[in-house]
Short mmCIF file of C-alpha atoms in Angstrom, two decimals:
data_model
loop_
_atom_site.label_atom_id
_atom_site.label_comp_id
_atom_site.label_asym_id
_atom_site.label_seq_id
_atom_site.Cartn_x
_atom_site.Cartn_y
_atom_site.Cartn_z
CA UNK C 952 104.71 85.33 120.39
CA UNK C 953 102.45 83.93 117.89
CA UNK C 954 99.22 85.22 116.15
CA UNK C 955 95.99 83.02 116.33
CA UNK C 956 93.47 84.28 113.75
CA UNK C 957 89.50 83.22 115.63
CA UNK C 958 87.15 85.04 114.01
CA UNK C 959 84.40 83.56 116.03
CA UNK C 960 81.17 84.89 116.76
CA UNK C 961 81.25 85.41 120.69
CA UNK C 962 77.20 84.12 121.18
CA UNK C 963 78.16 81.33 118.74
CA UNK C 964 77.12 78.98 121.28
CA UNK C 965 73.75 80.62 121.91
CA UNK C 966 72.92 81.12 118.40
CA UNK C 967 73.56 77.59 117.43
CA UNK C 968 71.06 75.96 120.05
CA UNK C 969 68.55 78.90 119.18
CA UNK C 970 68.51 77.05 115.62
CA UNK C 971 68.05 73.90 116.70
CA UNK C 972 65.61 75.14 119.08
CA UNK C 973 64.17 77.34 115.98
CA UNK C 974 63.51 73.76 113.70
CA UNK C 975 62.38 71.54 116.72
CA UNK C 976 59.19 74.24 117.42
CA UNK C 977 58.84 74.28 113.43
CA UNK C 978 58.77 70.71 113.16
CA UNK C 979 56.08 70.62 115.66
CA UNK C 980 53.97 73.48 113.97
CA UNK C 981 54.32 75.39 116.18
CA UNK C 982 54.44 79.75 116.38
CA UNK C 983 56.47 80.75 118.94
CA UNK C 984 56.76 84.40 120.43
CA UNK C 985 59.20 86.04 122.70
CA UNK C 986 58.34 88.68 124.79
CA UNK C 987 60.41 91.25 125.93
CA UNK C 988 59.75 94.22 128.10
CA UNK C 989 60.74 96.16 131.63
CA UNK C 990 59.39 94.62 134.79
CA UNK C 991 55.79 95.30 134.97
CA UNK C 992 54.84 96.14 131.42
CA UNK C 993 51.92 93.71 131.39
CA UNK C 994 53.68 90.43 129.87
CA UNK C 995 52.14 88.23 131.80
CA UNK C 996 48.41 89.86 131.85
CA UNK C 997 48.97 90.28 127.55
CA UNK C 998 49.61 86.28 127.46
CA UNK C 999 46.57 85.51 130.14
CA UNK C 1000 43.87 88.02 128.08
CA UNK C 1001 45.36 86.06 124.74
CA UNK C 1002 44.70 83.04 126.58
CA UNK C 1003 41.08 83.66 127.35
CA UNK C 1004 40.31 85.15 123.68
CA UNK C 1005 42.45 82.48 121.67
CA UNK C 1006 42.02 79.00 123.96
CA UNK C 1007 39.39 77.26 122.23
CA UNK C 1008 40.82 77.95 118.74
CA UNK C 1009 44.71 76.97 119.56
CA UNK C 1010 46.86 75.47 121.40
CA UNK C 1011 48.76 77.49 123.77
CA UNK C 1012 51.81 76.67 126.00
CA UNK C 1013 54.17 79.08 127.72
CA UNK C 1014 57.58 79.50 129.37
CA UNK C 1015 57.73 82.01 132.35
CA UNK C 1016 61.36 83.11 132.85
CA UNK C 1017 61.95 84.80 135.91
CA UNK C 1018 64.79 85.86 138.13
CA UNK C 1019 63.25 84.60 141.10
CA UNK C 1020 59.43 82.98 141.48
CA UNK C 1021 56.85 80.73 140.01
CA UNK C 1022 54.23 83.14 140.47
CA UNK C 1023 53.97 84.19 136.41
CA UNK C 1024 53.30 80.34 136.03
CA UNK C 1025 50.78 80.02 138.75
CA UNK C 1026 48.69 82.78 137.09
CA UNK C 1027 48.87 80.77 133.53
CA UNK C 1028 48.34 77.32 135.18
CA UNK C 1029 44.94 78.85 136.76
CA UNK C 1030 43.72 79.32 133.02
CA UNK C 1031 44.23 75.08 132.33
CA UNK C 1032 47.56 76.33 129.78
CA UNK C 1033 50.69 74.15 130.05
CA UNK C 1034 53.44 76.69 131.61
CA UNK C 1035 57.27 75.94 132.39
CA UNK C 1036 58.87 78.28 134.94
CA UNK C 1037 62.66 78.81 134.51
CA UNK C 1038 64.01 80.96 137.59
CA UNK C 1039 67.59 81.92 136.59
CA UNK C 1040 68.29 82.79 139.85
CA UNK C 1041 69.71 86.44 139.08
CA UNK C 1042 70.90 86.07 135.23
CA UNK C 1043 69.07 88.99 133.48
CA UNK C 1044 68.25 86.93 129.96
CA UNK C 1045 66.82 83.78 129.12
CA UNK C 1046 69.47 82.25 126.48
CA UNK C 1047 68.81 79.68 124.31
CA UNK C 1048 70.39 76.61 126.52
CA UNK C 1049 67.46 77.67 128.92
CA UNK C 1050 64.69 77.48 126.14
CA UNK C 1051 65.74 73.88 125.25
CA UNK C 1052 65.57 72.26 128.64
CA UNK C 1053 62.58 73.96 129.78
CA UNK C 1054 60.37 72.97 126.20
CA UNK C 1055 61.49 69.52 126.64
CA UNK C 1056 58.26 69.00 129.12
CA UNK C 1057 56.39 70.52 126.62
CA UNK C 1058 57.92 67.74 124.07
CA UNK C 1059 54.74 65.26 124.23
CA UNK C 1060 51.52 68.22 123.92
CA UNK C 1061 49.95 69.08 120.73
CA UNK C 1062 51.09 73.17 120.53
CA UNK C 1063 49.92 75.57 117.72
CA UNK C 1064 51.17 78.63 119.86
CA UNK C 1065 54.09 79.21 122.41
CA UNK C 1066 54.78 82.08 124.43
CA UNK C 1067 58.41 82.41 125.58
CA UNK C 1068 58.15 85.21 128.35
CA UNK C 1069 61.53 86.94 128.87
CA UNK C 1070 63.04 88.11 132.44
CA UNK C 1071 61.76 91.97 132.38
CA UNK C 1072 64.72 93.79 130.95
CA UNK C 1073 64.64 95.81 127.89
CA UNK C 1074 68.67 95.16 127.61
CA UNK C 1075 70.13 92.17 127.74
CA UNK C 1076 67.64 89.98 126.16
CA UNK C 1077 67.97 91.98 122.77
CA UNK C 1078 71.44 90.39 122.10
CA UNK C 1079 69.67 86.53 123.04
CA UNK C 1080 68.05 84.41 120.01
CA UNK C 1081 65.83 81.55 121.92
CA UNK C 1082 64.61 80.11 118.58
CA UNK C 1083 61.82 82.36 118.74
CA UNK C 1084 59.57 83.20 115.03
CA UNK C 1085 59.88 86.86 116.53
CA UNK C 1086 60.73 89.24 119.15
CA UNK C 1087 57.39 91.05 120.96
CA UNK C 1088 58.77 94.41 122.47
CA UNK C 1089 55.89 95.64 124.99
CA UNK C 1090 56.40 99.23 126.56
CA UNK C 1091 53.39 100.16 128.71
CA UNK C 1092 51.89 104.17 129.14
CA UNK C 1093 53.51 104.77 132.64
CA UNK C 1094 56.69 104.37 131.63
CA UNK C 1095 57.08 106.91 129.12
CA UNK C 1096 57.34 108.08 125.75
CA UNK C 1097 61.00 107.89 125.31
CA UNK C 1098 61.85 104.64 126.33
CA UNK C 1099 62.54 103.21 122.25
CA UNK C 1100 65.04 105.93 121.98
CA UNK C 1101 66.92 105.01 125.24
CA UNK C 1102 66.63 101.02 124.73
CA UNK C 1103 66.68 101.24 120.50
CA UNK C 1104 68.43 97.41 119.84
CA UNK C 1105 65.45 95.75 121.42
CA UNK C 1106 62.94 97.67 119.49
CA UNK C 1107 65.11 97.11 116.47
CA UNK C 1108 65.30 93.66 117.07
CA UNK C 1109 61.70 93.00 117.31
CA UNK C 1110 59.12 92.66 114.60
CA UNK C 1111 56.21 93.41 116.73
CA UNK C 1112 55.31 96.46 119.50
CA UNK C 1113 52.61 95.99 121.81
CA UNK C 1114 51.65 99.49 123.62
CA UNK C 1115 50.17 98.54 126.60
CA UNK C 1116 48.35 100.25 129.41
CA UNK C 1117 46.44 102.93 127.06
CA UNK C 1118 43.42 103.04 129.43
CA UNK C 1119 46.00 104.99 131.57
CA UNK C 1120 46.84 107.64 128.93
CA UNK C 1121 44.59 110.40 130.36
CA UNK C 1122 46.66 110.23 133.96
CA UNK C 1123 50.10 109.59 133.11
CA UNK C 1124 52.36 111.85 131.00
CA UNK C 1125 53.35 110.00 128.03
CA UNK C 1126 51.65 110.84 124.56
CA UNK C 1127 50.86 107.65 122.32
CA UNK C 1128 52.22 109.53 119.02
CA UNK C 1129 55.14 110.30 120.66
CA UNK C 1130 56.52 106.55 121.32
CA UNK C 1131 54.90 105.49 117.96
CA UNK C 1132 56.98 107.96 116.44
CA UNK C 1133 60.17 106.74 118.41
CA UNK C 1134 59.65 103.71 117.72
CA UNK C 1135 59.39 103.79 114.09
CA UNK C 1136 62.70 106.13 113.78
CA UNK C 1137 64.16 103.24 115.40
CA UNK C 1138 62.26 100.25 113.39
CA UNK C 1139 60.32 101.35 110.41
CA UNK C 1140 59.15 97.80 109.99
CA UNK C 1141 57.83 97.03 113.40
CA UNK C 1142 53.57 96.01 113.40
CA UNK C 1143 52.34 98.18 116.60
CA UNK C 1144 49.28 97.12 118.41
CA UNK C 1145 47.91 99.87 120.83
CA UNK C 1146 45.81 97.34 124.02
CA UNK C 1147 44.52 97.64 127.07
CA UNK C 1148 44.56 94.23 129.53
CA UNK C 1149 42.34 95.90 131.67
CA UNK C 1150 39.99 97.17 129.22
CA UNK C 1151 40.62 94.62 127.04
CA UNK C 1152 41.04 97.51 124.05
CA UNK C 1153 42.77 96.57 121.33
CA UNK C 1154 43.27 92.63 122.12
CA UNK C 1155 40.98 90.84 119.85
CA UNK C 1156 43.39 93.39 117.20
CA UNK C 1157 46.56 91.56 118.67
CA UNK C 1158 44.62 88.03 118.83
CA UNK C 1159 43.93 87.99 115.33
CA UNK C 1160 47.00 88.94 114.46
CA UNK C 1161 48.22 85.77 116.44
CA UNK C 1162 45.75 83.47 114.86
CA UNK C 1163 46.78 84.89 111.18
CA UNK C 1164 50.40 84.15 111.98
CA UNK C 1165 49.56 80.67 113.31
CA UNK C 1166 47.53 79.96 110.36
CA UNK C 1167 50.10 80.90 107.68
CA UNK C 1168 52.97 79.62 109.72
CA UNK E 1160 74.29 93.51 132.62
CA UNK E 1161 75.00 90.22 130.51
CA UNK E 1162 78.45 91.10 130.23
CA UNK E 1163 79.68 89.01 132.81
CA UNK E 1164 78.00 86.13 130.17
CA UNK E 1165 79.69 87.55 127.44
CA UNK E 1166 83.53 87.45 129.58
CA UNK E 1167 82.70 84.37 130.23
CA UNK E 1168 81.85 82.98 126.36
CA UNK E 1169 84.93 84.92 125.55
CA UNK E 1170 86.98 82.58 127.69
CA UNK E 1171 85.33 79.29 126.49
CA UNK E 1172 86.03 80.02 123.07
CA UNK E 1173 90.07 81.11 124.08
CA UNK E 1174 90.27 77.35 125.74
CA UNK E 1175 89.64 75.79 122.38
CA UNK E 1176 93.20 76.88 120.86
CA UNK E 1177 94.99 76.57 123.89
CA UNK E 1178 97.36 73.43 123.75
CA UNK E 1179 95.97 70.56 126.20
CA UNK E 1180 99.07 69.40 128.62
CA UNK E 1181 101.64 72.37 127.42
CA UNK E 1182 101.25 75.56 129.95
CA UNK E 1183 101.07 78.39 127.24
CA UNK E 1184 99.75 81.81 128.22
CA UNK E 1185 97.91 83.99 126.46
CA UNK E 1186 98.76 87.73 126.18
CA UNK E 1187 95.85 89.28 124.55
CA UNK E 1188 92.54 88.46 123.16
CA UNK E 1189 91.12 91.13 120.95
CA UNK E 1190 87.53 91.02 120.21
CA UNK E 1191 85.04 92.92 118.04
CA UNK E 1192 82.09 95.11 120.00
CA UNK E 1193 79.35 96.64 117.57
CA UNK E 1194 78.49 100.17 118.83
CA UNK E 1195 74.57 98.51 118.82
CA UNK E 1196 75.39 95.26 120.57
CA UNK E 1197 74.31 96.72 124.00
CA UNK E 1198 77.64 95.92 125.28
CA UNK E 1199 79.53 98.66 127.67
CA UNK E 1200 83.23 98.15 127.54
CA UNK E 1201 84.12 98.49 130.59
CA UNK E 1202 82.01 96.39 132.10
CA UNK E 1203 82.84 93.73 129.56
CA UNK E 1204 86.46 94.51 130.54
CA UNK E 1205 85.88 94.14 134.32
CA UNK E 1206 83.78 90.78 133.79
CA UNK E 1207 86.88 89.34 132.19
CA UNK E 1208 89.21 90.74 135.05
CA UNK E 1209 86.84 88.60 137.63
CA UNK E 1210 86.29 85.40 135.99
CA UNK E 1211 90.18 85.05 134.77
CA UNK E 1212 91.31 86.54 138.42
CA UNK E 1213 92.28 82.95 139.96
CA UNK E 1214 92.82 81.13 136.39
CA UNK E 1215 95.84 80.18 133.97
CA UNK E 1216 94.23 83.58 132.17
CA UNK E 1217 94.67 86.40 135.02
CA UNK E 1218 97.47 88.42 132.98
CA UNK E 1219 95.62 87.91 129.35
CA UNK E 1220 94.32 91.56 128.29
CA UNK E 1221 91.49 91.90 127.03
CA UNK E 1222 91.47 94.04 123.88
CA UNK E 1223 88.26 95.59 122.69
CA UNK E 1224 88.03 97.12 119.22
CA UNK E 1225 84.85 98.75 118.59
CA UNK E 1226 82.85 99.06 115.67
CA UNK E 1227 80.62 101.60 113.94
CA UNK E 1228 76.96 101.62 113.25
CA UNK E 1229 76.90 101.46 109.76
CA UNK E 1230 73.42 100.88 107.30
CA UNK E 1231 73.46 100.56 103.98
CA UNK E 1232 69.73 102.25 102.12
CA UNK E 1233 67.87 99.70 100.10
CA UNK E 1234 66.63 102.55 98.05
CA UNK E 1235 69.44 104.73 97.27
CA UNK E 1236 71.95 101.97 98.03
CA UNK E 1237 74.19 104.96 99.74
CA UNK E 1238 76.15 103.86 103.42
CA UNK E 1239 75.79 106.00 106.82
CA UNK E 1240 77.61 106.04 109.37
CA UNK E 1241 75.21 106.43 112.59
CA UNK E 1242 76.24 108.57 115.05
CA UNK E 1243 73.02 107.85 116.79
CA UNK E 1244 70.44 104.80 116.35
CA UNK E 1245 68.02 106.62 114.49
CA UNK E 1246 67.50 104.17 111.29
CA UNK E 1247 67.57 106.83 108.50
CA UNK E 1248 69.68 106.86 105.08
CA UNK E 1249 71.64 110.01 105.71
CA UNK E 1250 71.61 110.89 101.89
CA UNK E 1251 67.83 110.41 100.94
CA UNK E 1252 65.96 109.73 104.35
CA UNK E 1253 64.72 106.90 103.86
CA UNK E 1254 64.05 104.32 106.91
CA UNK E 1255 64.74 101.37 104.35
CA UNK E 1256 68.10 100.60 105.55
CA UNK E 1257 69.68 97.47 106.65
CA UNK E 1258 72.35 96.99 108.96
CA UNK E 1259 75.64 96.69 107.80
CA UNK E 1260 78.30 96.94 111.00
CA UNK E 1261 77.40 97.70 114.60
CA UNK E 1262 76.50 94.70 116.22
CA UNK E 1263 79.55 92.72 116.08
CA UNK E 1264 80.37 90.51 119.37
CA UNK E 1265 83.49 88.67 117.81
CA UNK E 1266 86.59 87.03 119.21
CA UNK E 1267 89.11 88.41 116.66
CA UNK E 1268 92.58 87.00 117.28
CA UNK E 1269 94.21 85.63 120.97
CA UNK E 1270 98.11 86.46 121.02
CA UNK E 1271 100.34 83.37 122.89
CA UNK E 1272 103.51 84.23 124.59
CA UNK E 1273 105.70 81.35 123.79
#
C-alpha cells in the first residue's frame, strides 16, 4: 500500500479558468455581474428594466444560462443588447469553462457592463466562480421570508441582494423585515436593494448603483 | 445537485498520480467536505459509485472527512465553532467574522494497493 499526499482543491479546475476569465473581462473594462436566484425570481425582467434605464449610458452584454431554451435571450435581443445563450442541457450551474466559450462572441464589442445570468438554483451555483466582480443573490416576495436561512452559502457568497417583487407584498405572506433580517444574520456585508420590475420601484436605486460600480471599476 | 460534477472532478484529479501503462488500483481517496460547501455526502458518495461503476476505479472508496464551520471575529479576534450558519462571534456578537473552515472541497490523500 502506499500513501499519496494531494492536497488539491477539488474545483481547482473551475477556479483557475474563473481567473483567467476574471482578468480577460478586466482587461476589457469591463463590470461583470452574476446573478443567482430560484426559477422565476425576476432575473431576466431585473437585467431587461436595467437595460432600458442604463442603455444609452453603457454598454451592456449578457449571457443567458439555461437548462433548456433560448427564450431568456430572445427577450434581451428584442431590447438591441448583445446576448449569448448557453443551454446546459440539464447541468444545474454555469461553471467557469461555460463562461469562457460563450464570452468569446462577445470578444470583438466595446462592453462597460456584463450580466452573467445563472441557471435558477439557489444551490449549486454558490460553490461556482465564473470570473464574475460579484455574486447578485435575488429572492422575490412570493417565495418567502425564510429562504436566506434555508439556502445561507449563496447569500453568503454574494455581495449584493436584490428583493424583488415588493409590489406583491400586500398579497403574499412574506414580511420584507423579516428576509432583510435573515439575510443579514447570514451576510452582514451584503448591499440590499428592495425593486419592483413591474412597478419599476426601486430600479433607478439598483441602476445607479450599477453605473457607480462601472465608473469606479 | 452538482455532486455528480464534483465525483467526477474528484476522479480527474485521482488520474493525474496514477502510473500511465502500469495497472495500479486505488483503494481509497479521502477528501475534505466543508460543512458550508453545499455538498450532501451521500450524494457525493453515490455520484462516485456511478461514474467509477464500469472503470479501472469501481472498488476505490471514497472517504469523506468533514469539516466544521469555523469563523474567526475581526473584532474580538475569538474562534466559533458554528453549529448553524448564522454569522455571529459566539463570544461578543459581532457579525464581523470571517470564515475560517467550512467550505473545504479537497482531495486529501488517494491510497494505492500495490
Amino acid at each position: 500500500m502506499s500513501l499519496i499526499t494531494v492536497e488539491r482543491k477539488i474545483l481547482e479546475k473551475n477556479d483557475e479558468i474563473a481567473n483567467i476569465n476574471r482578468e480577460k473581462f478586466r482587461f476589457k473594462g469591463m463590470f461583470t455581474l452574476n446573478l443567482v436566484s430560484s426559477p422565476g425570481s425576476g432575473k431576466t425582467s431585473l437585467i431587461e428594466q436595467t437595460i432600458k434605464i442604463l442603455k444609452g449610458k453603457l454598454n451592456i452584454a449578457v449571457i443567458e444560462g439555461d437548462v433548456q431554451t433560448n427564450l431568456d435571450a430572445q427577450r434581451i435581443d428584442a431590447l438591441g443588447v448583445s446576448v449569448v445563450q448557453i443551454v446546459t442541457n440539464g447541468a444545474c450551474h454555469l461553471d467557469a469553462m461555460l463562461v469562457r466559450d460563450a464570452f468569446q462572441k462577445l470578444i470583438n464589442i466595446d462592453i462597460n457592463l456584463l450580466f452573467i445570468e445563472n441557471v435558477g438554483n439557489l444551490v449549486c451555483p454558490a460553490a461556482y466562480d465564473l470570473g464574475e466582480e460579484m455574486k447578485v443573490v435575488i429572492i422575490s416576495t412570493t417565495e418567502g421570508d425564510d429562504k436566506p436561512l434555508k439556502y445561507p452559502a449563496i447569500f453568503r457568497n454574494s455581495e449584493v441582494l436584490v428583493i424583488n417583487k415588493i409590489d406583491l407584498i400586500p398579497y403574499v405572506n412574506c414580511n420584507i423585515d423579516t428576509i432583510i433580517m435573515n439575510a443579514l444574520s447570514i451576510n452582514s456585508g451584503l448591499k440590499i436593494f428592495e425593486v419592483s420590475c413591474t412597478s419599476m420601484e426601486g430600479i433607478n436605486e439598483w441602476c445607479e448603483y450599477l453605473l457607480y460600480k462601472v465608473k469606479s471599476q | 445537485m452538482h455532486e455528480v460534477s464534483i465525483a467526477q472532478e474528484i476522479i480527474e484529479i485521482v488520474k493525474d498520480y496514477l502510473p500511465k501503462n502500469n495497472h495500479v488500483s486505488v483503494k481509497s481517496v479521502r477528501v475534505e467536505i466543508g460543512e458550508f460547501s453545499n455538498i450532501l455526502p451521500d450524494a457525493l458518495s453515490f455520484g462516485f459509485k456511478v461514474l467509477t461503476n464500469i472503470t479501472d476505479m469501481k472498488d476505490t472508496e471514497l472517504i469523506i472527512s468533514k469539516v466544521p464551520l469555523t469563523v474567526k471575529c475581526r473584532d474580538c479576534e475569538n474562534i466559533s465553532i458554528l453549529d448553524e450558519p448564522f454569522f455571529f462571534c459566539h463570544s461578543c456578537e459581532s457579525a464581523n467574522v470571517e470564515i475560517l473552515t467550512g467550505t473545504e472541497l479537497k482531495v486529501i490523500e488517494i491510497e494505492l494497493n500495490d
